[in-house]
GROMACS .gro file of C-alpha atoms in nm:
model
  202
    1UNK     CA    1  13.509   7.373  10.888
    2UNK     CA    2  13.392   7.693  10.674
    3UNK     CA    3  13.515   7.906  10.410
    4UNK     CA    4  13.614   8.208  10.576
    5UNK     CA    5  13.532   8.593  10.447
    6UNK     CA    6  13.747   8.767  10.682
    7UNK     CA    7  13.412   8.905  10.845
    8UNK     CA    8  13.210   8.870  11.155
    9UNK     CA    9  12.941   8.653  11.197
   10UNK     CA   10  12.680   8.981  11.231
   11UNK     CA   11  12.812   9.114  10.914
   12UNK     CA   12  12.744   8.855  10.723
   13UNK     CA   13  12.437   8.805  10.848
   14UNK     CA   14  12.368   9.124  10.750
   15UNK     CA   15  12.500   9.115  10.402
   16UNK     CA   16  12.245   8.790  10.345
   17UNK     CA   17  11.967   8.988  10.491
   18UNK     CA   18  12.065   9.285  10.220
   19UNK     CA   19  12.058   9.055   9.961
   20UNK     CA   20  11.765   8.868  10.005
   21UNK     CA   21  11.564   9.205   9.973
   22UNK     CA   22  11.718   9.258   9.667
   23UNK     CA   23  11.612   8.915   9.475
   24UNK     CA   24  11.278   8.907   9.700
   25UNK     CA   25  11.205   9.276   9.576
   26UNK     CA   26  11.221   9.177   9.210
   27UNK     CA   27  11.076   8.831   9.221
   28UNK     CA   28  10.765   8.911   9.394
   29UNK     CA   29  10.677   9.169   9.087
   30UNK     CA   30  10.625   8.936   8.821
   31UNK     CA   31  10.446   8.651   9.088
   32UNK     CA   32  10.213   8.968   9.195
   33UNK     CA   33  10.131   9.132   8.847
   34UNK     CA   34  10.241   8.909   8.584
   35UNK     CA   35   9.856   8.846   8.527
   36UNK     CA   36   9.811   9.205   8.469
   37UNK     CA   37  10.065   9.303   8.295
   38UNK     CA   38   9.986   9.026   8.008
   39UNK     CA   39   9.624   9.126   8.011
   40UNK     CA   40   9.737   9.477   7.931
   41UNK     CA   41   9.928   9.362   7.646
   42UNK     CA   42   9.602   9.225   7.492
   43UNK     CA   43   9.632   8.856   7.602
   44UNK     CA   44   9.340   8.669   7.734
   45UNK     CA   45   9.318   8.660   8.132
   46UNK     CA   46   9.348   8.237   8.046
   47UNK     CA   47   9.665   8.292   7.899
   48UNK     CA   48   9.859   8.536   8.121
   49UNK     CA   49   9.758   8.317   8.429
   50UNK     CA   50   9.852   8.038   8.219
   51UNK     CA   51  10.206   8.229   8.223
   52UNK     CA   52  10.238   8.247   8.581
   53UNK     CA   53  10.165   7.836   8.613
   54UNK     CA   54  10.446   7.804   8.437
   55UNK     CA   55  10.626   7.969   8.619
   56UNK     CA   56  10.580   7.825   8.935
   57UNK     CA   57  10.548   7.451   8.792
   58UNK     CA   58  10.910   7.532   8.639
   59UNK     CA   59  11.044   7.632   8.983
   60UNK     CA   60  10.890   7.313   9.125
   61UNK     CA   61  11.118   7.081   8.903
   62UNK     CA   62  11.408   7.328   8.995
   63UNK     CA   63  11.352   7.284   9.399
   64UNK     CA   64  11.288   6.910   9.364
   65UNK     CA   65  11.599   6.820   9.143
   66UNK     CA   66  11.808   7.082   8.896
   67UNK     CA   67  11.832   7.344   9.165
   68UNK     CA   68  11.951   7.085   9.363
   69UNK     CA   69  12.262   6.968   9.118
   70UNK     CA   70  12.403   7.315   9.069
   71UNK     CA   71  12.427   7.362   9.447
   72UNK     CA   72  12.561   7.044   9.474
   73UNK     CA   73  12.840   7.114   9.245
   74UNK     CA   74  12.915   7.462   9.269
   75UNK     CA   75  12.796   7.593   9.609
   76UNK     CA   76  12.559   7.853   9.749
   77UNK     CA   77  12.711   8.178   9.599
   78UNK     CA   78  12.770   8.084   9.283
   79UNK     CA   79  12.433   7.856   9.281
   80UNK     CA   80  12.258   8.223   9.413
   81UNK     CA   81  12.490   8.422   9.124
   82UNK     CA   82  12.325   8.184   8.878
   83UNK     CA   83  11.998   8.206   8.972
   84UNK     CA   84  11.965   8.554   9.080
   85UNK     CA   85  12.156   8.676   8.705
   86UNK     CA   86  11.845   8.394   8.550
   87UNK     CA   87  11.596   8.616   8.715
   88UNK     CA   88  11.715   8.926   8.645
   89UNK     CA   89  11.752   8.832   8.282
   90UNK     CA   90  11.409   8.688   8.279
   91UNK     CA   91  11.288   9.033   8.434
   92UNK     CA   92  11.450   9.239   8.171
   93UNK     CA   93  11.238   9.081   7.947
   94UNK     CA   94  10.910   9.087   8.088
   95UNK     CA   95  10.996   9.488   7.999
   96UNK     CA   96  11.101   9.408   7.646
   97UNK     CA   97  10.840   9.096   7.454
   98UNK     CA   98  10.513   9.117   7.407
   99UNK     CA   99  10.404   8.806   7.264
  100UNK     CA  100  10.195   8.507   7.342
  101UNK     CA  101  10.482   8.252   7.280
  102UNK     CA  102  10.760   8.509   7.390
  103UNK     CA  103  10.636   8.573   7.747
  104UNK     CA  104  10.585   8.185   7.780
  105UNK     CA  105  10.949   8.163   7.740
  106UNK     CA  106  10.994   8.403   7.967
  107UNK     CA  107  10.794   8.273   8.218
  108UNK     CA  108  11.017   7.984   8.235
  109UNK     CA  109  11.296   8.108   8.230
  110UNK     CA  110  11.150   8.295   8.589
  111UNK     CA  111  11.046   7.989   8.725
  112UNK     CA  112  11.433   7.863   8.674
  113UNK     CA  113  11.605   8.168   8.844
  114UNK     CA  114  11.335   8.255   9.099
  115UNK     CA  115  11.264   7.865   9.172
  116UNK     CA  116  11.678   7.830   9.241
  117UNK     CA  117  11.670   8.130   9.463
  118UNK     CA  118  11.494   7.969   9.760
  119UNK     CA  119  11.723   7.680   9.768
  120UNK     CA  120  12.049   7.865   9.829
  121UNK     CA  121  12.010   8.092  10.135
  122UNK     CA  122  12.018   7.773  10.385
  123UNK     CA  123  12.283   7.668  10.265
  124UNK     CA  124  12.453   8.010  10.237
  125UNK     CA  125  12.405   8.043  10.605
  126UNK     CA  126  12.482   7.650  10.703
  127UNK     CA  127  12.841   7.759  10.517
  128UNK     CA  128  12.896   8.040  10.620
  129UNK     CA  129  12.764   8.099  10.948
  130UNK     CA  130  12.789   7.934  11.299
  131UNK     CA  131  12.568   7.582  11.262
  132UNK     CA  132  12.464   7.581  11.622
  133UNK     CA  133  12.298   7.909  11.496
  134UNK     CA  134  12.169   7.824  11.199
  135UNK     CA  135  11.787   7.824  11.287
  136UNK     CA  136  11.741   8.200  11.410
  137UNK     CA  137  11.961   8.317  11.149
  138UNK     CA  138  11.818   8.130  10.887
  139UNK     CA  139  11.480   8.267  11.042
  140UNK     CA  140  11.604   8.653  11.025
  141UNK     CA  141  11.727   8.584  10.685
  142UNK     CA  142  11.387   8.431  10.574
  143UNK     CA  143  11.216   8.737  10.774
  144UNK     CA  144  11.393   8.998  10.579
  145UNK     CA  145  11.324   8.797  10.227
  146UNK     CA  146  10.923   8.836  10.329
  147UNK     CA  147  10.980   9.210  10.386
  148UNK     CA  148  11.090   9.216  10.020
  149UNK     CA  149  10.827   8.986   9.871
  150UNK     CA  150  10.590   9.290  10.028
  151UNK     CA  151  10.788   9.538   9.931
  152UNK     CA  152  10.831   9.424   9.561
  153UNK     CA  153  10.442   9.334   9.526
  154UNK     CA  154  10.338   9.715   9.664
  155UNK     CA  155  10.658   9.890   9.471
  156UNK     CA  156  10.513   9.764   9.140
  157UNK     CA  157  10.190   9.873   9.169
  158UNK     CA  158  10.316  10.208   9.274
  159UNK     CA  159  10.482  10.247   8.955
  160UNK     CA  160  10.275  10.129   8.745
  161UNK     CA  161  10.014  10.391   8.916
  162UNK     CA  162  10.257  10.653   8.801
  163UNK     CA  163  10.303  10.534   8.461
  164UNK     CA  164  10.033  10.330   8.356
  165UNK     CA  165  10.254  10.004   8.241
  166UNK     CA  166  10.435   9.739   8.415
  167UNK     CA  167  10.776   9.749   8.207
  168UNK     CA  168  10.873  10.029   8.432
  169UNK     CA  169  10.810   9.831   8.715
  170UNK     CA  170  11.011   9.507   8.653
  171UNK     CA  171  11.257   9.778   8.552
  172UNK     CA  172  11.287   9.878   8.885
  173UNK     CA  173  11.306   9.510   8.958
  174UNK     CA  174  11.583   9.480   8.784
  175UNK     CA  175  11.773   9.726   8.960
  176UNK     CA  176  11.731   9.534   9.318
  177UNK     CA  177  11.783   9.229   9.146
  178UNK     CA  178  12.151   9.360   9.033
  179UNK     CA  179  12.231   9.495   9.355
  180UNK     CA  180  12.141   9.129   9.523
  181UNK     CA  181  12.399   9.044   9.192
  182UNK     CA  182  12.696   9.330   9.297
  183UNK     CA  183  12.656   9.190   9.693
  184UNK     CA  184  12.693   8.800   9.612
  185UNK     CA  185  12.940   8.863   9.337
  186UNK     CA  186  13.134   9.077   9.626
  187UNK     CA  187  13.115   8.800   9.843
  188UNK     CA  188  13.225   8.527   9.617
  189UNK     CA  189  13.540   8.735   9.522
  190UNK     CA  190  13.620   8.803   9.839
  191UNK     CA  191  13.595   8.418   9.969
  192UNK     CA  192  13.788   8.259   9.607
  193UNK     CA  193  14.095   8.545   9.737
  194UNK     CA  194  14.108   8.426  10.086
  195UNK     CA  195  14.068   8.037   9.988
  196UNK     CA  196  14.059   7.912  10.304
  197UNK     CA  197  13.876   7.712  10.599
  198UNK     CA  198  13.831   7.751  10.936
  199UNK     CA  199  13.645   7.571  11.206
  200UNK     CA  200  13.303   7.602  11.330
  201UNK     CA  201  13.213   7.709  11.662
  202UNK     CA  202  13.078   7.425  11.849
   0.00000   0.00000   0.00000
């Protein structure tokens, strides 16, 4: 059995392919630039790629074990809610500090929400979609999630040709970020009212 949204298979499918854009879009902005943008707050090239290790060696230890727990206790779309609202947090701030220590912080706190992210979209679609069908749809879901890693990497250059800084940028990362937020919320209200199960299709 599966929880049950009330909705077709292709519209949920769909939804998941929405939402991936959104958190894709945002997290590929500090993973593309995050070198740059410390630079241009005065920090040594060292340091701000020092930043970005941390990053990604925080969401290693997230995708080997922590990441892991939460999903194991709580489920994909409130394990996504987390770690989506993590990275959007963490994004906010990339616009806001400026300091060495500061932007370290934030840097792991990136690697938590953006390192989570990955984990929950298999299992959002072994839940909630047809298993026999899991490895296409997992695949279009993944596909779409690549299209927003581009599109997040070029968008934030394009801004920051416009205005000359990168705050503006993970702004605008922010703003996917929170729609990827409004659509899981959405969903997770709308499968905690109908609280129930129904079978797979063999």
């Amino acid at each position: 059995s599966r929880p049950d949204l009330g909705l077709p298979a292709w519209a949920v499918q769909s939804i998941l392919c929405m939402a991936i854009v959104g958190c894709c879009v945002a997290m590929s902005m500090p993973l593309a630039h995050l070198v740059a943008h410390a630079s241009d707050l005065g920090h040594a090239t060292s340091r701000a790629a020092e930043m970005l290790s941390v990053a990604l060696a925080v969401t290693l230890v997230v995708r080997l074990a922590a990441g892991a727990l939460i999903l194991d206790r709580f489920g994909g779309l409130i394990a996504l809610l987390i770690f989506s609202s993590t990275q959007a947090v963490a994004l906010a701030l990339y616009t806001a500090v400026d300091g060495l220590l500061a932007l370290y912080l934030v840097s792991v706190l990136f690697g938590l929400g953006y390192g989570g992210i990955g984990l929950c979209y298999p299992i959002l679609v072994r839940e909630y979609l047809p298993a026999r069908q899991a490895g296409w749809r997992l695949g279009l879901v993944n596909l779409f999630g690549a299209l927003g890693m581009a599109l997040g990497g070029w968008l934030a250059g394009f801004v920051f040709d416009l205005g000359g800084a990168y705050a503006p940028a993970f702004a605008v990362g922010v703003g996917f970020n929170l729609v990827n937020i409004a659509i899981i919320a959405t969903l997770l209200f709308r499968n905690r009212s109908r609280g129930k199960l129904v079978p797979v299709p063999a």
